[in-house]
Short mmCIF file of C-alpha atoms and ligand atoms in Angstrom, two decimals:
data_model
loop_
_atom_site.label_atom_id
_atom_site.label_comp_id
_atom_site.label_asym_id
_atom_site.label_seq_id
_atom_site.Cartn_x
_atom_site.Cartn_y
_atom_site.Cartn_z
CA MET A 1 0.09 0.06 0.05
CA ALA A 2 3.16 2.39 -0.40
CA LEU A 3 1.09 4.73 -2.86
CA ASP A 4 3.47 7.56 -3.06
CA GLY A 5 6.68 6.29 -4.43
CA PRO A 6 10.02 6.53 -2.20
CA ALA A 7 9.97 9.29 0.39
CA GLU A 8 12.75 11.85 -0.28
CA ARG A 9 14.68 13.28 2.61
CA ARG A 10 13.88 17.11 2.54
CA ASP A 11 17.03 18.98 3.14
CA GLU A 12 18.21 22.64 3.08
CA ALA A 13 18.85 23.58 -0.26
CA GLN A 14 22.20 25.47 0.12
CA ALA A 15 23.66 24.67 3.47
CA ALA A 16 23.53 22.08 6.09
CA MET A 17 23.81 24.19 9.30
CA GLY A 18 24.81 21.09 11.27
CA ASN A 19 25.42 17.41 11.22
CA GLY A 20 22.97 15.85 9.01
CA ASN A 21 20.82 13.10 10.50
CA GLY A 22 22.51 9.90 10.74
CA VAL A 23 26.07 11.07 10.20
CA ALA A 24 28.33 10.08 12.90
CA PRO A 25 30.81 12.76 13.75
CA PRO A 26 34.56 11.78 13.58
CA PRO A 27 36.23 11.37 16.89
CA LEU A 28 37.59 14.69 18.46
CA ARG A 29 40.87 15.48 17.44
CA PRO A 30 43.42 17.93 18.99
CA ALA A 31 43.29 21.26 17.27
CA GLY A 32 46.06 23.44 16.26
CA ARG A 33 46.94 26.62 18.22
CA PRO A 34 44.80 29.48 17.25
CA SER A 35 46.80 32.51 17.09
CA GLY A 36 47.17 34.51 20.30
CA ALA A 37 46.20 31.41 22.36
CA PRO A 38 48.45 31.02 25.23
CA ALA A 39 51.23 28.41 24.28
CA CYS A 40 50.85 25.29 26.49
CA ALA A 41 52.15 21.83 26.50
CA ASP A 42 48.99 19.85 26.35
CA ARG A 43 46.43 20.97 23.85
CA ARG A 44 44.44 17.81 23.75
CA LEU A 45 40.58 18.07 24.72
CA ARG A 46 39.70 16.47 27.73
CA LEU A 47 37.82 13.13 27.40
CA ASN A 48 35.77 13.73 30.52
CA PRO A 49 34.21 17.40 30.77
CA ASN A 50 35.08 19.39 33.65
CA MET A 51 31.66 19.72 35.29
CA GLU A 52 32.85 22.30 37.75
CA HIS A 53 33.97 24.74 35.07
CA LYS A 54 31.20 27.28 34.29
CA PRO A 55 31.35 27.92 30.73
CA GLN A 56 31.15 31.38 29.16
CA ASP A 57 27.86 32.72 27.49
CA TYR A 58 27.89 31.93 23.57
CA SER A 59 24.25 33.00 23.06
CA ASP A 60 25.28 35.64 20.70
CA VAL A 61 27.40 33.48 18.51
CA ARG A 62 25.41 32.62 15.36
CA GLY A 63 26.41 30.31 12.46
CA GLU A 64 27.31 26.75 11.95
CA TYR A 65 26.89 25.46 15.47
CA ALA A 66 24.34 26.26 18.17
CA PRO A 67 25.55 28.12 21.36
CA ALA A 68 24.90 25.10 23.45
CA VAL A 69 27.59 23.37 21.40
CA TYR A 70 30.29 25.94 22.41
CA SER A 71 29.16 25.82 25.99
CA ALA A 72 29.33 22.05 26.42
CA LEU A 73 32.61 21.87 24.33
CA GLU A 74 34.38 24.57 26.56
CA ARG A 75 34.17 21.98 29.57
CA HIS A 76 36.44 19.53 27.45
CA LEU A 77 39.16 22.38 26.83
CA PRO A 78 42.52 21.57 28.18
CA PRO A 79 42.88 23.08 31.60
CA SER A 80 45.48 25.72 30.45
CA VAL A 81 42.86 27.14 28.25
CA LEU A 82 39.88 27.12 30.43
CA ASP A 83 40.74 30.61 31.90
CA ALA A 84 41.72 32.41 28.67
CA ASN A 85 39.69 35.11 27.23
CA ARG A 86 36.38 34.14 25.33
CA GLU A 87 37.66 35.05 21.94
CA ILE A 88 40.63 32.52 22.19
CA LYS A 89 38.42 29.76 23.51
CA LEU A 90 35.86 30.40 20.83
CA GLN A 91 38.70 30.37 18.02
CA LEU A 92 40.02 27.10 19.34
CA MET A 93 36.54 25.44 19.51
CA ARG A 94 35.96 26.73 16.12
CA GLU A 95 39.03 25.07 14.64
CA VAL A 96 38.10 21.88 16.65
CA LEU A 97 34.59 21.89 15.25
CA GLY A 98 36.11 22.56 11.87
CA HIS A 99 37.55 19.10 11.62
CA TYR A 100 33.91 17.65 11.92
CA TRP A 101 32.92 18.88 8.43
CA PRO A 102 33.94 17.39 4.95
CA HIS A 103 35.67 20.13 3.03
CA GLY A 104 32.66 20.64 0.56
CA GLU A 105 30.09 21.00 3.25
CA ARG A 106 32.47 23.88 4.91
CA ASN A 107 32.63 25.80 2.02
CA LYS A 108 28.66 25.70 1.49
CA VAL A 109 28.25 26.86 5.18
CA GLN A 110 30.86 29.40 4.51
CA ARG A 111 28.82 30.60 1.31
CA HIS A 112 25.62 30.53 3.22
CA ARG A 113 27.08 32.68 6.14
CA GLU A 114 28.32 35.19 3.53
CA TYR A 115 25.00 35.16 1.70
CA ARG A 116 23.03 35.82 5.10
CA GLN A 117 25.46 38.61 5.97
CA ARG A 118 24.73 40.45 2.58
CA ILE A 119 21.28 40.27 3.25
CA LEU A 120 21.47 41.53 6.78
CA ASN A 121 23.72 44.31 5.86
CA HIS A 122 21.01 45.63 3.61
CA TYR A 123 17.59 44.45 4.84
CA LYS A 124 17.71 45.96 8.12
CA SER A 125 16.30 44.18 11.05
CA ALA A 126 14.89 46.26 13.71
CA ALA A 127 16.88 44.22 16.36
CA GLY A 128 20.36 44.32 14.47
CA SER A 129 23.11 46.46 15.67
CA TRP A 130 24.13 47.19 12.12
CA TYR A 131 20.83 48.94 11.75
CA LYS A 132 22.37 52.42 11.57
CA ARG A 133 25.26 51.68 9.49
CA ALA A 134 23.13 50.22 6.74
CA GLN A 135 20.63 52.94 6.74
CA LEU A 136 21.55 54.29 3.37
CA VAL A 137 21.64 51.30 1.22
CA GLY A 138 19.23 49.17 2.69
CA GLN A 139 15.47 48.60 2.75
CA GLU A 140 13.40 48.92 5.82
CA PRO A 141 11.51 46.03 7.22
CA LEU A 142 7.73 46.52 6.70
CA HIS A 143 6.75 45.18 10.13
CA LYS A 144 9.63 45.96 12.77
CA GLU A 145 7.35 44.52 15.47
CA LEU A 146 7.68 41.16 14.08
CA TYR A 147 11.42 41.04 14.87
CA LYS A 148 10.87 40.89 18.48
CA MET A 149 8.87 38.21 20.23
CA ARG A 150 5.54 39.62 21.48
CA PRO A 151 3.46 36.54 22.70
CA SER A 152 0.09 38.33 23.15
CA SER A 153 0.16 39.74 19.60
CA PHE A 154 1.48 36.76 17.96
CA PHE A 155 -0.40 33.61 19.47
CA LEU A 156 -4.15 33.12 20.37
CA PRO A 157 -5.03 33.57 24.09
CA THR A 158 -6.07 29.73 24.24
CA PHE A 159 -2.62 28.66 22.94
CA LEU A 160 -0.94 31.14 25.33
CA GLU A 161 -3.01 29.72 28.41
CA ALA A 162 -2.08 26.05 27.34
CA ILE A 163 1.64 26.96 27.28
CA ARG A 164 1.27 28.80 30.55
CA THR A 165 -0.20 25.94 32.34
CA ASN A 166 2.54 23.72 30.66
CA THR A 167 1.03 20.39 31.46
CA GLU A 168 0.33 17.61 28.97
CA GLU A 169 -3.34 17.99 29.86
CA SER A 170 -3.35 21.66 28.97
CA PHE A 171 -1.85 20.91 25.66
CA ARG A 172 -4.04 18.30 24.88
CA SER A 173 -7.02 20.25 25.68
CA ILE A 174 -6.56 22.66 22.65
CA MET A 175 -5.35 19.64 20.28
CA THR A 176 -6.65 16.84 18.10
CA GLU A 177 -4.61 13.87 17.47
CA PRO A 178 -6.10 12.44 14.32
CA VAL A 179 -3.28 9.80 13.95
CA PRO A 180 -0.76 8.77 16.50
CA GLY A 181 1.96 11.52 16.70
CA VAL A 182 0.20 14.26 14.57
CA TYR A 183 -1.26 17.26 16.48
CA SER A 184 -3.45 19.95 15.27
CA PHE A 185 -4.29 23.25 17.07
CA ALA A 186 -5.30 27.04 16.58
CA MET A 187 -2.16 28.79 17.13
CA LEU A 188 -1.51 32.22 15.56
CA GLN A 189 -3.45 35.55 15.57
CA PRO A 190 -4.89 36.59 12.09
CA ASN A 191 -3.01 39.64 12.30
CA PHE A 192 0.38 38.08 12.80
CA CYS A 193 -0.16 35.81 9.78
CA GLU A 194 -1.11 39.05 7.62
CA MET A 195 1.88 40.82 8.75
CA LEU A 196 4.35 37.81 8.31
CA LEU A 197 2.80 37.44 4.66
CA GLN A 198 3.37 41.16 3.96
CA GLU A 199 6.89 41.10 5.30
CA VAL A 200 7.92 37.97 3.12
CA GLU A 201 6.31 39.89 0.22
CA ASN A 202 8.35 43.01 1.08
CA PHE A 203 11.56 41.11 1.32
CA GLU A 204 11.00 39.24 -2.06
CA LYS A 205 10.30 42.39 -3.81
CA TRP A 206 13.41 43.87 -2.29
CA VAL A 207 15.56 40.73 -3.41
CA HIS A 208 13.97 41.09 -6.90
CA THR A 209 14.76 44.87 -7.12
CA MET A 210 18.37 44.34 -5.98
CA LYS A 211 18.77 41.35 -8.58
CA PHE A 212 19.79 39.22 -5.69
CA LYS A 213 19.73 35.42 -6.23
CA ILE A 214 17.47 34.15 -3.28
CA MET A 215 18.37 30.73 -1.68
CA ARG A 216 15.17 28.75 -1.50
CA PRO A 217 14.47 26.92 1.79
CA ASN A 218 15.36 23.36 0.56
CA THR A 219 15.85 21.02 -2.20
CA MET A 220 12.42 20.43 -3.07
CA ASN A 221 10.88 24.02 -3.43
CA LYS A 222 11.48 26.61 -6.23
CA TYR A 223 9.67 29.23 -4.39
CA GLY A 224 9.47 30.37 -0.62
CA ALA A 225 12.20 32.19 1.43
CA VAL A 226 14.39 31.36 4.58
CA LEU A 227 13.12 33.65 7.55
CA ASP A 228 16.31 33.18 9.23
CA ASP A 229 18.12 34.95 6.44
CA PHE A 230 16.53 38.31 6.59
CA GLY A 231 16.67 38.99 10.57
CA LEU A 232 13.90 36.76 11.93
CA GLU A 233 16.47 34.20 13.42
CA VAL A 234 16.55 35.45 17.06
CA MET A 235 12.70 35.79 17.29
CA LEU A 236 12.16 32.40 15.71
CA ASN A 237 14.48 30.72 18.04
CA GLN A 238 12.62 32.23 20.90
CA PHE A 239 9.50 30.95 19.16
CA MET A 240 10.76 27.31 19.33
CA GLU A 241 12.36 27.52 22.82
CA GLN A 242 9.35 29.05 24.60
CA PHE A 243 6.39 27.88 22.55
CA ILE A 244 7.23 24.54 20.80
CA ALA A 245 9.80 23.11 23.24
CA PRO A 246 7.38 22.88 26.09
CA MET A 247 4.85 20.58 23.90
CA SER A 248 7.67 18.54 22.35
CA THR A 249 9.17 17.76 25.63
CA VAL A 250 6.13 16.08 26.66
CA LEU A 251 4.80 14.68 23.30
CA TYR A 252 8.19 13.54 21.57
CA PRO A 253 10.59 12.87 24.30
CA GLU A 254 11.94 9.77 22.46
CA VAL A 255 13.33 11.84 19.50
CA GLY A 256 15.00 14.53 21.67
CA GLY A 257 11.87 16.86 21.90
CA GLY A 258 12.92 17.94 25.24
CA THR A 259 16.36 19.13 23.88
CA LEU A 260 15.76 21.08 20.71
CA ASP A 261 18.56 23.60 20.09
CA THR A 262 18.51 24.68 16.55
CA HIS A 263 15.89 25.55 13.86
CA HIS A 264 15.40 26.20 10.10
CA ALA A 265 12.54 28.71 9.43
CA PHE A 266 11.02 29.15 6.13
CA VAL A 267 7.88 29.83 4.15
CA VAL A 268 6.78 27.82 1.42
CA GLU A 269 4.55 29.21 -1.40
CA TYR A 270 1.97 27.13 -3.49
CA GLY A 271 -0.60 27.87 -6.30
CA LYS A 272 -0.34 29.36 -9.99
CA ASP A 273 2.99 30.56 -10.73
CA ARG A 274 4.51 29.02 -7.61
CA ASP A 275 5.13 25.29 -6.54
CA VAL A 276 2.06 23.17 -7.14
CA GLU A 277 2.43 20.16 -4.62
CA LEU A 278 5.35 18.47 -2.43
CA GLY A 279 6.37 15.14 -3.11
CA PHE A 280 6.60 12.25 -0.29
CA HIS A 281 9.37 12.92 2.06
CA VAL A 282 10.63 13.33 5.60
CA ASP A 283 11.88 16.42 6.93
CA ASP A 284 15.38 17.05 8.16
CA SER A 285 14.25 17.85 11.63
CA GLU A 286 13.40 16.14 14.92
CA VAL A 287 10.10 18.03 15.21
CA THR A 288 8.20 20.13 12.43
CA LEU A 289 5.68 22.93 13.12
CA ASN A 290 3.62 23.51 10.03
CA VAL A 291 1.34 26.63 10.29
CA CYS A 292 -0.98 27.86 7.45
CA LEU A 293 -0.61 31.52 7.06
CA GLY A 294 -3.13 32.12 4.31
CA LYS A 295 -4.28 33.36 1.82
CA GLN A 296 -7.28 31.82 -0.03
CA PHE A 297 -6.79 28.49 -1.62
CA SER A 298 -8.26 25.21 -2.62
CA GLY A 299 -6.50 21.91 -2.35
CA GLY A 300 -2.97 21.51 -0.74
CA GLU A 301 -3.93 18.80 1.75
CA LEU A 302 -1.01 17.20 3.69
CA TYR A 303 -1.03 13.45 3.54
CA PHE A 304 0.77 11.53 6.21
CA ARG A 305 2.07 7.95 5.92
CA GLY A 306 3.50 6.59 9.13
CA ILE A 307 6.84 7.19 11.22
CA ARG A 308 9.85 5.49 9.99
CA CYS A 309 13.47 5.05 10.66
CA GLU A 310 16.22 5.47 8.15
CA ASN A 311 16.25 1.79 7.57
CA HIS A 312 12.44 1.69 6.72
CA VAL A 313 11.72 4.87 5.11
CA ASN A 314 10.23 3.25 2.11
CA SER A 315 8.60 0.36 3.60
CA GLU A 316 4.75 -0.05 3.23
CA THR A 317 2.07 2.13 4.68
CA GLN A 318 -0.37 0.50 6.90
CA HIS A 319 -4.16 1.36 6.53
CA GLU A 320 -4.25 2.84 10.10
CA GLU A 321 -1.22 4.99 9.20
CA MET A 322 -2.90 6.99 6.52
CA PHE A 323 -4.32 10.59 7.13
CA ASP A 324 -5.10 13.59 5.02
CA TYR A 325 -5.20 17.07 6.86
CA SER A 326 -6.71 20.26 5.04
CA HIS A 327 -4.86 23.42 5.99
CA VAL A 328 -6.76 26.16 7.84
CA PRO A 329 -4.97 29.85 8.25
CA GLY A 330 -3.79 30.24 11.62
CA ARG A 331 -3.95 26.43 12.48
CA ALA A 332 -0.83 24.49 13.22
CA VAL A 333 0.11 20.92 12.55
CA LEU A 334 2.96 19.52 14.75
CA HIS A 335 4.64 16.06 13.89
CA ARG A 336 7.90 14.41 14.01
CA GLY A 337 10.23 15.07 11.26
CA ARG A 338 10.41 11.45 10.59
CA HIS A 339 6.65 11.07 9.93
CA ARG A 340 6.38 10.61 6.20
CA HIS A 341 4.29 13.18 4.39
CA GLY A 342 3.68 15.22 1.34
CA ALA A 343 1.32 17.99 0.01
CA ARG A 344 -1.16 17.47 -2.62
CA PRO A 345 -1.60 20.06 -5.44
CA THR A 346 -2.86 23.44 -4.67
CA SER A 347 -5.57 23.74 -7.37
CA SER A 348 -6.46 27.27 -7.01
CA GLY A 349 -5.52 30.48 -5.03
CA LEU A 350 -2.24 30.88 -3.14
CA ARG A 351 -1.33 28.99 -0.05
CA ILE A 352 1.63 30.15 2.27
CA ASN A 353 2.91 28.05 5.16
CA LEU A 354 5.20 28.88 7.68
CA LEU A 355 7.62 25.76 8.69
CA LEU A 356 9.81 25.57 11.71
CA TRP A 357 12.10 22.63 11.56
CA CYS A 358 13.25 22.10 15.13
CA ARG A 359 16.42 20.09 15.47
CA ARG A 360 18.85 18.80 18.10
CA GLU A 361 22.40 19.81 17.00
CA MET A 362 23.74 17.87 20.12
CA LYS A 363 21.98 14.79 18.79
CA LYS A 364 23.06 11.48 20.47
CA TYR A 365 23.02 8.99 17.74
CA GLN A 366 20.00 6.83 18.43
CA LYS A 367 20.47 3.14 17.78
CA ASP A 368 17.16 1.72 19.09
CA PHE A 369 14.35 3.13 16.76
CA SER A 370 11.90 0.35 18.07
CA GLY A 371 10.20 3.02 20.24
CA TRP A 372 8.98 5.02 17.28
CA CYS A 373 9.68 3.62 13.91
CA GLY A 374 6.06 2.20 12.78
CA GLU A 375 7.80 -0.62 10.83
CA CYS A 376 10.28 -1.53 13.63
CA LYS A 377 7.28 -1.74 15.93
CA ARG A 378 5.39 -4.01 13.34
CA GLU A 379 8.28 -6.39 13.07
CA LYS A 380 8.89 -6.56 16.69
CA LYS A 381 5.09 -7.60 17.21
CA GLU A 382 5.52 -10.15 14.39
CA ARG A 383 8.73 -11.54 15.94
CA GLN A 384 6.47 -11.87 19.24
CA ILE A 385 3.80 -13.52 17.52
CA HIS A 386 6.15 -15.87 15.72
CA ALA A 387 7.89 -16.83 19.04
CA VAL A 388 4.63 -17.37 20.82
CA LYS A 389 3.61 -19.81 17.90
CA ALA A 390 6.65 -21.57 18.01
CA THR A 391 6.46 -22.12 21.79
CA LYS A 392 2.85 -23.24 21.72
CA LEU A 393 3.97 -25.67 19.00
CA ALA A 394 6.74 -27.05 20.78
CA PHE A 395 4.57 -27.47 23.89
CA LEU A 396 1.82 -29.41 21.90
CA ARG A 397 4.40 -31.51 20.32
CA GLY A 398 5.89 -32.38 23.75
CA ALA A 399 2.49 -32.95 25.21
CA GLY A 400 1.43 -35.12 22.25
CA GLY A 401 4.63 -37.07 22.58
CA ALA A 402 3.68 -37.92 26.27
CA THR A 403 0.61 -39.35 25.46
CA ILE A 404 1.82 -41.81 22.93
O1 AKG B 501 3.14 22.20 2.17
C1 AKG B 501 2.96 21.87 3.37
O2 AKG B 501 1.99 22.19 4.08
C2 AKG B 501 4.01 20.95 3.58
C3 AKG B 501 5.43 21.50 3.88
C4 AKG B 501 6.31 20.57 4.22
O3 AKG B 501 6.21 19.32 4.58
C5 AKG B 501 7.80 21.03 4.29
O4 AKG B 501 7.98 21.95 3.81
O5 AKG B 501 8.72 20.01 4.79
FE1 FE2 B 502 7.65 18.38 5.22
#
């Protein structure tokens, strides 16, 4: 019953901002000495972290790794470097982490970083310190209020109340769960959706005027934009940490829903002169939030086909795993990245959705998938049934033998 062809893995188009799923990092290697670092005999990382050491704050460090990675790695630095200044430690850690990437990947990340910086230098976010510097050449964001988290103007009161209460019961009270692991709930204020749509349009017009080549959100879309690229990254990180993580902590603990630390945020655009549909795929995320922003459209339903690990990504769909969802503006769908899905053709109008791929950069490579992969679970059940049958048979044979 696998009706949809092989499920593609949906990646970011231009740059993987961290280790891709399932790629085990090479072991830590000693790094070369950063210029200006104190000369010391032993420059090797400590195998065991120094838990008494309080790492510095790296929350302002943007780019290839999440700030949490630097804080964790600092505890592994050689004792002689621990008290060096922050820049020296940061430089050393960047060199260490540099060994983790294949060369091509590093170039891609570098190119993406330059691309984002070029945009940020011109398209001025209300929150940036480069705001004044760029005033003459750039374009104002249309809605500066979007660049700072303002919960009461972004979210519906029902949603905010559930998050404030912060219990599984309060989350479930505003949600439906039509198939296991897919949740739907009313989330965003209509005015926020409208403002975000206008901001994206403003950004795209500006890109067009500047004749910039825009990087699309990922490998499967020709339209849409990465929100993190034009100044919304900080706000969207708070969006994830304060408003998605509380839910994913209780709903998806087995895929690291409690330790999300990076995100990739973008909008996708479907309709005439845009993308039409989206093929069968899994996301490059632990947890995905998908919210329809508008406008008016027909079609574009999401279809779900069960959760699968890497080994079973193309295995058959069971009947009870099939589910179709019709988008409603302001309403969110929350699912695991590994929940196979696609989007049917948007047959008229224009549909724009906000996607937040939430990830765990500090991923522990999970070997036991049997807890969440639908096919692993089915195989395990089959093995158990088989074992029970074999035991019964052996018992009956034994009993039969005794009566003869
Ligand atoms: O169009 C949609 O709603 C689905 C989008 C999606 O699954 C994705 O961007 O990964
Ligand atoms: Fe997706």
